[in-house]
Amino acid sequence: MADWLGTSYMARKGVARGKAGKTHELTVEKQGKYQYVYGAYAKPVLTIEPGDIVVAETQDAFEGAIRTEKDLPTKVLNLPFVNPQNGPIAVKGAEKGDVLCVHIHSIKPRGPQPVGTTALIPEFGGLVATGNTALLNAPLPERVKKMEVTESGIKFSKTITLPYEPFIGTLGVSPEIEAVTSLQPDYWGGNMDLPDVCPGAVVYFPVHHKEAYLHLGDCHGTQGDGELCGVAVEIPSTTTVQVDLIKNWQIAWPRLENEKFIMTIGSTRPMEDAARIAYRELITWLVSDYGFERDEAYFLLTQAGRVRVGNMVDPKYTLGASILKEYLG
């Protein structure tokens, strides 16, 4: 365990105290049918104990349907069946009012090259008319771009190689009663598309359903802030996570910590309200766990808070508000 993980909430408060348990392989064959809905109504494909490790073979956002640059999304996709998820994964002992901890160990590209895919999809993206932003202009032409993705880098073009900076685009737990598309983020996590949900981070989710029902998928090789055209470098992956459970920790929205900072995550529209949710939750965290008075926390975040844009294209936008741990004592 890295030195900082010993001081993490997962290690200090988790049932397994951050210690690794049994390793489970969730291959394509074991997963079987991938999930396109977060909810309590699918049978778990795996049941684990707190502390256990899951090695999941995720599909890309299109479940491999876009194989070449000639495969146009409107011809090969069955919308809205995109963003396939591994899971649900049941975690023994998880109950409403607890927090599920997900420590991301690694994300490795999987499958024959070129494994990376991005695309322009009609009425989807940050700078085009959509169903929610109804305009009269014609959609952009469809286009697909395929890229070779390795841990050494992403071959964007003959002259540009991007760094391999992988993260899990869609990660979360089941809502208590809703059944919701895996394209949408909210208080349960979901399609946050937040680049900080990456190897090394621990992400915390409020549990709303017995055994939590963890879902994960939609891994990205890299992505700029906002996921501007709506499609990052989508990759199939072998993703390894360690799962723990904190009993009786009341949080309203997902949280994240890594070696350098803590972050709270809000998802809604308009974007400024997502930022407000994230910052309000971060103030709540500073008050409850770090001894700040509310106004003092408000002052501090005004001067030292940082906002990360996850996505500005999905049914709800995601923003993460963070502060460096060095200011927290």
Tab-separated table of C-alpha atoms in Angstrom:
chain	number	residue	atom	x	y	z
A	1	MET	CA	0.000	0.000	0.000
A	2	ALA	CA	1.327	3.423	-0.967
A	3	ASP	CA	2.193	5.608	2.013
A	4	TRP	CA	-0.682	8.058	1.512
A	5	LEU	CA	-3.261	5.272	1.272
A	6	GLY	CA	-2.589	4.419	4.883
A	7	THR	CA	-4.085	7.792	5.807
A	8	SER	CA	-7.021	7.540	3.382
A	9	TYR	CA	-10.595	7.289	4.566
A	10	MET	CA	-10.710	3.791	3.091
A	11	ALA	CA	-7.762	2.607	5.197
A	12	ARG	CA	-8.802	4.418	8.380
A	13	LYS	CA	-12.546	3.723	8.318
A	14	GLY	CA	-13.125	0.852	5.907
A	15	VAL	CA	-14.299	-2.566	7.069
A	16	ALA	CA	-11.170	-4.103	5.533
A	17	ARG	CA	-8.995	-1.129	6.563
A	18	GLY	CA	-7.704	-0.942	2.998
A	19	LYS	CA	-6.214	-4.443	3.104
A	20	ALA	CA	-6.599	-6.494	-0.060
A	21	GLY	CA	-8.781	-9.586	0.011
A	22	LYS	CA	-9.648	-12.146	-2.640
A	23	THR	CA	-9.164	-11.341	-6.338
A	24	HIS	CA	-12.108	-11.936	-8.709
A	25	GLU	CA	-11.843	-12.105	-12.497
A	26	LEU	CA	-14.830	-10.536	-14.265
A	27	THR	CA	-14.103	-11.494	-17.851
A	28	VAL	CA	-16.281	-10.832	-20.881
A	29	GLU	CA	-17.518	-14.414	-20.613
A	30	LYS	CA	-18.326	-14.152	-16.895
A	31	GLN	CA	-20.050	-10.811	-17.359
A	32	GLY	CA	-22.241	-12.113	-20.171
A	33	LYS	CA	-24.794	-9.414	-20.922
A	34	TYR	CA	-23.438	-5.952	-20.162
A	35	GLN	CA	-25.716	-3.489	-18.405
A	36	TYR	CA	-27.017	-0.215	-19.868
A	37	VAL	CA	-29.002	0.752	-16.786
A	38	TYR	CA	-28.011	1.520	-13.208
A	39	GLY	CA	-30.600	0.061	-10.881
A	40	ALA	CA	-31.551	-2.559	-8.348
A	41	TYR	CA	-33.349	-4.884	-10.739
A	42	ALA	CA	-30.606	-6.864	-12.469
A	43	LYS	CA	-29.169	-9.969	-10.828
A	44	PRO	CA	-25.577	-9.433	-9.604
A	45	VAL	CA	-22.928	-11.095	-11.730
A	46	LEU	CA	-20.510	-11.188	-8.794
A	47	THR	CA	-20.692	-11.005	-5.001
A	48	ILE	CA	-17.618	-9.854	-3.089
A	49	GLU	CA	-16.447	-9.058	0.429
A	50	PRO	CA	-15.086	-5.658	1.514
A	51	GLY	CA	-11.407	-5.554	0.610
A	52	ASP	CA	-11.774	-7.784	-2.424
A	53	ILE	CA	-10.211	-6.929	-5.782
A	54	VAL	CA	-12.071	-7.116	-9.079
A	55	VAL	CA	-10.266	-7.403	-12.430
A	56	ALA	CA	-12.906	-6.441	-14.994
A	57	GLU	CA	-12.779	-6.691	-18.768
A	58	THR	CA	-14.704	-3.598	-19.808
A	59	GLN	CA	-16.072	-2.861	-23.256
A	60	ASP	CA	-15.644	0.488	-24.971
A	61	ALA	CA	-18.592	2.878	-24.999
A	62	PHE	CA	-19.909	1.276	-28.196
A	63	GLU	CA	-19.453	-2.365	-27.079
A	64	GLY	CA	-17.063	-2.812	-29.991
A	65	ALA	CA	-19.621	-1.997	-32.702
A	66	ILE	CA	-17.444	0.723	-34.270
A	67	ARG	CA	-14.603	-1.353	-35.708
A	68	THR	CA	-13.326	0.906	-38.496
A	69	GLU	CA	-13.487	4.560	-39.464
A	70	LYS	CA	-16.159	3.626	-42.030
A	71	ASP	CA	-18.557	2.373	-39.328
A	72	LEU	CA	-20.784	5.412	-38.832
A	73	PRO	CA	-22.471	5.554	-35.408
A	74	THR	CA	-26.018	5.981	-36.732
A	75	LYS	CA	-25.558	2.863	-38.867
A	76	VAL	CA	-24.001	0.476	-36.345
A	77	LEU	CA	-25.281	1.653	-32.937
A	78	ASN	CA	-28.645	0.952	-31.347
A	79	LEU	CA	-29.095	4.158	-29.376
A	80	PRO	CA	-29.539	4.611	-26.444
A	81	PHE	CA	-27.747	1.287	-25.853
A	82	VAL	CA	-24.271	2.726	-25.361
A	83	ASN	CA	-21.955	2.854	-22.332
A	84	PRO	CA	-22.064	-0.867	-21.411
A	85	GLN	CA	-21.315	-1.564	-17.770
A	86	ASN	CA	-19.734	-4.453	-15.906
A	87	GLY	CA	-21.871	-5.471	-12.972
A	88	PRO	CA	-23.844	-5.186	-10.931
A	89	ILE	CA	-21.330	-6.291	-8.325
A	90	ALA	CA	-22.873	-6.989	-4.910
A	91	VAL	CA	-20.798	-6.054	-1.862
A	92	LYS	CA	-21.634	-8.042	1.252
A	93	GLY	CA	-22.672	-5.954	4.237
A	94	ALA	CA	-23.370	-2.749	2.317
A	95	GLU	CA	-26.545	-1.008	3.450
A	96	LYS	CA	-28.240	2.323	2.908
A	97	GLY	CA	-26.339	4.954	4.857
A	98	ASP	CA	-22.933	3.372	4.241
A	99	VAL	CA	-20.256	4.431	1.758
A	100	LEU	CA	-18.680	2.223	-0.890
A	101	CYS	CA	-14.961	2.809	-1.502
A	102	VAL	CA	-13.428	2.055	-4.906
A	103	HIS	CA	-9.624	2.233	-5.114
A	104	ILE	CA	-8.564	2.187	-8.766
A	105	HIS	CA	-5.391	0.137	-9.179
A	106	SER	CA	-4.900	0.096	-12.946
A	107	ILE	CA	-6.534	0.526	-16.357
A	108	LYS	CA	-4.886	-1.219	-19.298
A	109	PRO	CA	-6.019	-1.129	-22.955
A	110	ARG	CA	-7.353	-4.462	-24.208
A	111	GLY	CA	-7.852	-5.981	-27.636
A	112	PRO	CA	-6.413	-5.638	-31.159
A	113	GLN	CA	-5.187	-2.240	-32.330
A	114	PRO	CA	-6.375	0.379	-33.011
A	115	VAL	CA	-8.363	0.088	-29.754
A	116	GLY	CA	-9.115	3.825	-29.342
A	117	THR	CA	-12.238	5.351	-30.856
A	118	THR	CA	-13.663	8.865	-30.958
A	119	ALA	CA	-16.513	10.119	-33.121
A	120	LEU	CA	-18.829	12.920	-34.116
A	121	ILE	CA	-22.393	11.746	-33.502
A	122	PRO	CA	-25.406	13.767	-34.736
A	123	GLU	CA	-26.971	15.972	-32.040
A	124	PHE	CA	-24.413	14.936	-29.428
A	125	GLY	CA	-21.589	17.113	-28.150
A	126	GLY	CA	-20.730	20.350	-26.434
A	127	LEU	CA	-20.778	22.667	-29.447
A	128	VAL	CA	-23.767	21.363	-31.404
A	129	ALA	CA	-27.541	21.444	-31.225
A	130	THR	CA	-29.001	18.628	-29.090
A	131	GLY	CA	-32.397	17.541	-27.874
A	132	ASN	CA	-31.865	19.662	-24.766
A	133	THR	CA	-30.401	22.591	-26.712
A	134	ALA	CA	-32.873	22.690	-29.568
A	135	LEU	CA	-31.611	24.703	-32.540
A	136	LEU	CA	-32.421	24.749	-36.243
A	137	ASN	CA	-28.894	24.275	-37.564
A	138	ALA	CA	-28.098	20.996	-39.312
A	139	PRO	CA	-26.035	18.351	-37.451
A	140	LEU	CA	-22.316	18.096	-38.119
A	141	PRO	CA	-21.290	15.319	-40.522
A	142	GLU	CA	-20.690	11.978	-38.829
A	143	ARG	CA	-17.066	11.007	-38.485
A	144	VAL	CA	-15.095	8.273	-36.747
A	145	LYS	CA	-11.443	8.442	-35.735
A	146	LYS	CA	-9.549	5.327	-34.660
A	147	MET	CA	-6.294	5.482	-32.692
A	148	GLU	CA	-3.636	3.076	-31.504
A	149	VAL	CA	-3.607	3.154	-27.705
A	150	THR	CA	-0.851	1.663	-25.558
A	151	GLU	CA	0.473	2.494	-22.118
A	152	SER	CA	3.260	4.366	-23.920
A	153	GLY	CA	0.904	6.820	-25.595
A	154	ILE	CA	-2.005	7.469	-27.933
A	155	LYS	CA	-1.256	7.991	-31.636
A	156	PHE	CA	-3.694	10.799	-32.369
A	157	SER	CA	-2.098	11.520	-35.733
A	158	LYS	CA	1.202	11.107	-37.587
A	159	THR	CA	2.587	14.140	-35.755
A	160	ILE	CA	0.740	14.088	-32.398
A	161	THR	CA	1.125	11.485	-29.674
A	162	LEU	CA	-1.004	12.096	-26.594
A	163	PRO	CA	-0.057	10.782	-23.155
A	164	TYR	CA	-1.885	7.706	-21.913
A	165	GLU	CA	-3.927	9.093	-19.003
A	166	PRO	CA	-6.641	6.493	-18.435
A	167	PHE	CA	-9.677	6.801	-16.210
A	168	ILE	CA	-13.072	5.197	-15.642
A	169	GLY	CA	-15.708	7.305	-17.369
A	170	THR	CA	-18.723	5.633	-15.763
A	171	LEU	CA	-18.557	4.327	-12.206
A	172	GLY	CA	-21.153	4.189	-9.471
A	173	VAL	CA	-23.728	2.346	-7.421
A	174	SER	CA	-27.426	1.605	-7.769
A	175	PRO	CA	-30.001	4.246	-6.847
A	176	GLU	CA	-32.535	3.098	-4.267
A	177	ILE	CA	-35.543	2.842	-6.587
A	178	GLU	CA	-34.763	4.421	-9.971
A	179	ALA	CA	-33.566	2.550	-13.016
A	180	VAL	CA	-31.443	5.062	-14.953
A	181	THR	CA	-29.455	5.076	-18.164
A	182	SER	CA	-25.715	4.522	-17.878
A	183	LEU	CA	-25.314	7.737	-19.890
A	184	GLN	CA	-26.445	9.881	-16.948
A	185	PRO	CA	-24.494	10.979	-13.873
A	186	ASP	CA	-26.073	11.975	-10.562
A	187	TYR	CA	-25.775	11.391	-6.828
A	188	TRP	CA	-25.036	7.682	-7.413
A	189	GLY	CA	-22.052	8.457	-9.654
A	190	GLY	CA	-22.627	7.091	-13.154
A	191	ASN	CA	-21.368	8.717	-16.335
A	192	MET	CA	-19.299	11.431	-14.670
A	193	ASP	CA	-16.496	11.374	-17.274
A	194	LEU	CA	-14.184	12.926	-14.684
A	195	PRO	CA	-10.478	12.398	-15.499
A	196	ASP	CA	-9.549	12.314	-11.805
A	197	VAL	CA	-11.340	8.952	-11.472
A	198	CYS	CA	-8.037	7.377	-12.445
A	199	PRO	CA	-5.452	4.896	-11.142
A	200	GLY	CA	-4.336	5.862	-7.650
A	201	ALA	CA	-7.592	7.548	-6.668
A	202	VAL	CA	-10.137	6.300	-4.143
A	203	VAL	CA	-13.721	7.188	-5.023
A	204	TYR	CA	-16.497	7.144	-2.408
A	205	PHE	CA	-20.179	6.576	-3.192
A	206	PRO	CA	-23.214	6.856	-0.908
A	207	VAL	CA	-24.910	3.448	-0.711
A	208	HIS	CA	-28.648	3.533	-1.430
A	209	HIS	CA	-29.437	-0.137	-2.015
A	210	LYS	CA	-28.553	-3.281	-0.097
A	211	GLU	CA	-25.164	-4.627	-1.285
A	212	ALA	CA	-24.551	-1.360	-3.195
A	213	TYR	CA	-24.586	-2.934	-6.686
A	214	LEU	CA	-21.394	-1.448	-8.112
A	215	HIS	CA	-21.214	-0.793	-11.877
A	216	LEU	CA	-18.171	0.218	-13.935
A	217	GLY	CA	-17.256	0.733	-17.574
A	218	ASP	CA	-16.706	3.327	-20.308
A	219	CYS	CA	-12.957	3.601	-19.783
A	220	HIS	CA	-11.027	6.336	-21.585
A	221	GLY	CA	-7.415	6.467	-22.745
A	222	THR	CA	-7.406	10.219	-22.261
A	223	GLN	CA	-9.831	13.139	-22.327
A	224	GLY	CA	-9.685	16.908	-22.142
A	225	ASP	CA	-11.829	18.840	-19.677
A	226	GLY	CA	-15.466	18.756	-20.772
A	227	GLU	CA	-15.309	15.769	-23.174
A	228	LEU	CA	-16.079	18.420	-25.769
A	229	CYS	CA	-17.378	16.456	-28.777
A	230	GLY	CA	-19.059	13.963	-26.450
A	231	VAL	CA	-16.681	11.079	-27.174
A	232	ALA	CA	-13.283	10.721	-25.499
A	233	VAL	CA	-10.652	8.177	-26.547
A	234	GLU	CA	-12.969	5.258	-25.816
A	235	ILE	CA	-11.188	1.967	-25.094
A	236	PRO	CA	-11.949	-1.577	-24.033
A	237	SER	CA	-9.872	-2.260	-20.945
A	238	THR	CA	-8.718	-4.560	-18.234
A	239	THR	CA	-9.480	-2.506	-15.148
A	240	THR	CA	-8.487	-3.491	-11.616
A	241	VAL	CA	-10.244	-2.005	-8.587
A	242	GLN	CA	-10.219	-2.739	-4.872
A	243	VAL	CA	-13.529	-2.326	-3.074
A	244	ASP	CA	-14.071	-1.521	0.593
A	245	LEU	CA	-16.984	-0.370	2.733
A	246	ILE	CA	-17.336	2.362	5.342
A	247	LYS	CA	-20.248	1.795	7.692
A	248	ASN	CA	-22.515	4.651	8.772
A	249	TRP	CA	-20.801	7.495	6.910
A	250	GLN	CA	-23.417	9.903	5.649
A	251	ILE	CA	-22.485	11.592	2.371
A	252	ALA	CA	-24.877	12.935	-0.244
A	253	TRP	CA	-22.722	12.921	-3.390
A	254	PRO	CA	-19.628	11.071	-4.616
A	255	ARG	CA	-16.276	12.036	-3.151
A	256	LEU	CA	-12.721	11.348	-4.246
A	257	GLU	CA	-9.280	11.525	-2.725
A	258	ASN	CA	-5.795	10.943	-3.973
A	259	GLU	CA	-2.356	11.674	-2.638
A	260	LYS	CA	-2.654	15.425	-3.189
A	261	PHE	CA	-6.275	16.537	-2.792
A	262	ILE	CA	-9.816	15.753	-1.747
A	263	MET	CA	-12.702	16.346	-4.166
A	264	THR	CA	-16.481	16.385	-4.114
A	265	ILE	CA	-18.484	15.736	-7.270
A	266	GLY	CA	-21.766	17.274	-8.419
A	267	SER	CA	-23.833	16.472	-11.516
A	268	THR	CA	-26.766	18.478	-12.847
A	269	ARG	CA	-27.737	21.197	-15.324
A	270	PRO	CA	-27.006	24.060	-15.629
A	271	MET	CA	-23.261	23.740	-15.159
A	272	GLU	CA	-23.076	26.421	-12.481
A	273	ASP	CA	-25.457	24.400	-10.319
A	274	ALA	CA	-23.186	21.364	-10.662
A	275	ALA	CA	-20.339	23.568	-9.431
A	276	ARG	CA	-22.515	24.781	-6.557
A	277	ILE	CA	-23.338	21.219	-5.508
A	278	ALA	CA	-19.670	20.245	-5.612
A	279	TYR	CA	-18.489	23.266	-3.628
A	280	ARG	CA	-21.307	23.002	-1.082
A	281	GLU	CA	-20.429	19.368	-0.470
A	282	LEU	CA	-16.744	20.255	-0.119
A	283	ILE	CA	-17.595	22.893	2.499
A	284	THR	CA	-19.685	20.289	4.326
A	285	TRP	CA	-16.686	17.924	4.284
A	286	LEU	CA	-14.287	20.573	5.610
A	287	VAL	CA	-16.692	21.385	8.440
A	288	SER	CA	-17.524	17.802	9.441
A	289	ASP	CA	-14.060	16.235	9.208
A	290	TYR	CA	-11.447	18.987	9.274
A	291	GLY	CA	-12.648	21.330	12.017
A	292	PHE	CA	-13.460	24.346	9.855
A	293	GLU	CA	-16.251	26.742	10.614
A	294	ARG	CA	-18.566	27.058	7.627
A	295	ASP	CA	-17.661	30.663	6.812
A	296	GLU	CA	-13.946	29.972	7.144
A	297	ALA	CA	-14.276	27.029	4.736
A	298	TYR	CA	-16.174	29.294	2.322
A	299	PHE	CA	-13.356	31.847	2.512
A	300	LEU	CA	-10.683	29.180	1.980
A	301	LEU	CA	-12.342	27.613	-1.068
A	302	THR	CA	-12.825	31.063	-2.575
A	303	GLN	CA	-9.058	31.477	-2.554
A	304	ALA	CA	-7.764	27.913	-2.958
A	305	GLY	CA	-10.580	25.774	-4.400
A	306	ARG	CA	-10.261	24.239	-7.861
A	307	VAL	CA	-12.966	23.024	-10.253
A	308	ARG	CA	-12.535	20.207	-12.790
A	309	VAL	CA	-15.048	19.812	-15.618
A	310	GLY	CA	-15.886	16.181	-16.191
A	311	ASN	CA	-18.439	16.357	-18.988
A	312	MET	CA	-20.506	19.139	-20.541
A	313	VAL	CA	-22.365	16.889	-22.980
A	314	ASP	CA	-24.378	14.290	-21.056
A	315	PRO	CA	-27.972	14.587	-19.763
A	316	LYS	CA	-26.418	16.148	-16.655
A	317	TYR	CA	-23.031	17.889	-16.436
A	318	THR	CA	-20.377	16.836	-13.923
A	319	LEU	CA	-17.943	19.048	-12.030
A	320	GLY	CA	-15.495	18.195	-9.262
A	321	ALA	CA	-14.478	20.747	-6.610
A	322	SER	CA	-11.184	20.099	-4.856
A	323	ILE	CA	-8.684	21.476	-2.386
A	324	LEU	CA	-5.076	20.443	-1.726
A	325	LYS	CA	-4.560	18.355	1.393
A	326	GLU	CA	-1.644	20.542	2.423
A	327	TYR	CA	-4.140	23.232	3.471
A	328	LEU	CA	-6.110	20.863	5.694
A	329	GLY	CA	-3.514	20.156	8.369
